[in-house]
Amino acid sequence: MQKRRLPFFIAPLSILFSTNVIALNCRDDITQNQVEANNYIFQLYDYLDTPATGIKQEIRTTTTQKIGMQENETNANHSLEYDPNGLITLSHYELYSAQNKRLYSEHLQKINTGWENIIEDFEDKTNSITQFTTDKDGKIIQSHQVKKAVDFIFIQNDSYQYDTNHCLINKNVHWQLKETDEQGNYTGNDLNGVSLFTYEYQDQKLAKVVTQFSNGLSNESDFSYQYENNRLTSIQSTNFTDGKESANYITQLLTVNDKKDWLSANRVNKLQPDKQVNVVRQITYY
């Protein structure tokens, strides 16, 4: 059991960057940059990171379906609460199968030192807690995650660096995987690694994320944006692992309200065109 799980678990480390968190702004407003960087660092599941100034609460319904199939593969409910500046203060996400079996749960809440995110993955039979620590200005400067399974404990420590405009420019990751036996005792089989994420901006928007891993692998994510009448209408994110294209997502923001906030969106991976993610958004304002 342990021999199989350790190599299997390391594979996702080459794609630590979430392609679902796809738009990060870096403008002249230092306060807003800090808010958006914090929201981005949370990396909430299926979260489209767009400015949320003036929004008090939103509820998102997400479905994943294969083209031509009547039944959805998965259904998700996601509720978010914001402060008046657009900073997330509470988030709760639940993912269900077509048979209404709960697959995944994520709950983010504020604590004295920053935020805490509690995740339960019912398919992988893992649970984890991530704590985000802020500095005196409110920027997230560190995060600490502990993930537990029946035969391992995974520990990850991240640190974050910003430029003078409070734009996120680097993330340093240190992780350790400790194997355990059936009684929860350490076996002595450990794996360790580090990663460096570098964020680059163009026209005040995230344009590229380059990741270097301690095992020699590299990952690059490139982002481009389309506008109509000064409104963001689509985002393309392309991932390259060791120079080979591994994913190419197109997210379309389909409808907006009178405040120009998006109300519906869909996302397709061009390398898997038979599958589509649809998102519907309900918004309550201050």
Phi, psi and omega in degrees: 000307181295321182300325181280323188288322185300306178297324181296321184287332182290332184307315181295344181296340178282352178230044180300330180288123182280122178286351178281337178265097201239000180218119179229125182265149175222092186249200181272347181275104185298318181298315181291324176300319179296317179299312184291324177296317178299312179301321180294318182297329178303327181048054180291145185300132180054039181259119174271112187276097174231152183306139185237029181299129179091349179273130178268317182208149171217151177235124180248137173245121185241132176234143175243127184218153171270138182301131179091350179263137182282325184269136178290147174288317178216158175226140181224145173242132184222118176248138182227141173238144185232155169275176184299341179272356180096007179279132178295129175248339180204137177215136176223127184231134177227129179246133183233151174281175178298334179270013179065028175270129181288126184256328191201142179220140180218128182226117179251133178214158179282143173229178186300323185266356182156253180221160176225132180240121182251125184237135171237122176252103187284336176286313181279350182058048176234155171222148184213156175230128175242128177248130180253126181254136181250159174271187183294338178272352180097000178283141173289123181247339180212153170217148183226122181240138172233119179245132183240141174225182183290340185224014173200161169233127181249129181236131180225131177239124181243145171232150189234140178237145184233159172273184183292347179262013180064027175268135180293127181237334180214149169226127177254129184242131172234124182229156179216135177244119184246120181282140178234159177267188184295338179268001180084011179271146179292137179270346184095355177269104182242151172233143182226152177195167177224158177214151175233122177256131177240129184252129180238144185238151174215134183053039175068018176229152177302127182246330185204142170234122179248130182237130175246130181252153183291343178273006177096346178287158176222153179221139178229135176238122180250142184233140174222155190227143177242142182232151170224123182053045179065016177249132177294123183246334179204153180228131175246130177233123182243128180254138175234124175252117185051041176085353181257131181297125182245342177198151179212097185263136171244119176249125179249128174268105197275313184232153179226163175261189184289347176266004179067023171270138184289144181245339178212150181207160170220158182222134180228137170270117184298340177275350174225067189291351181276357183238140183222141175252129180243137181232131174241136189237129173248130189238136171243131184258161173292000000 
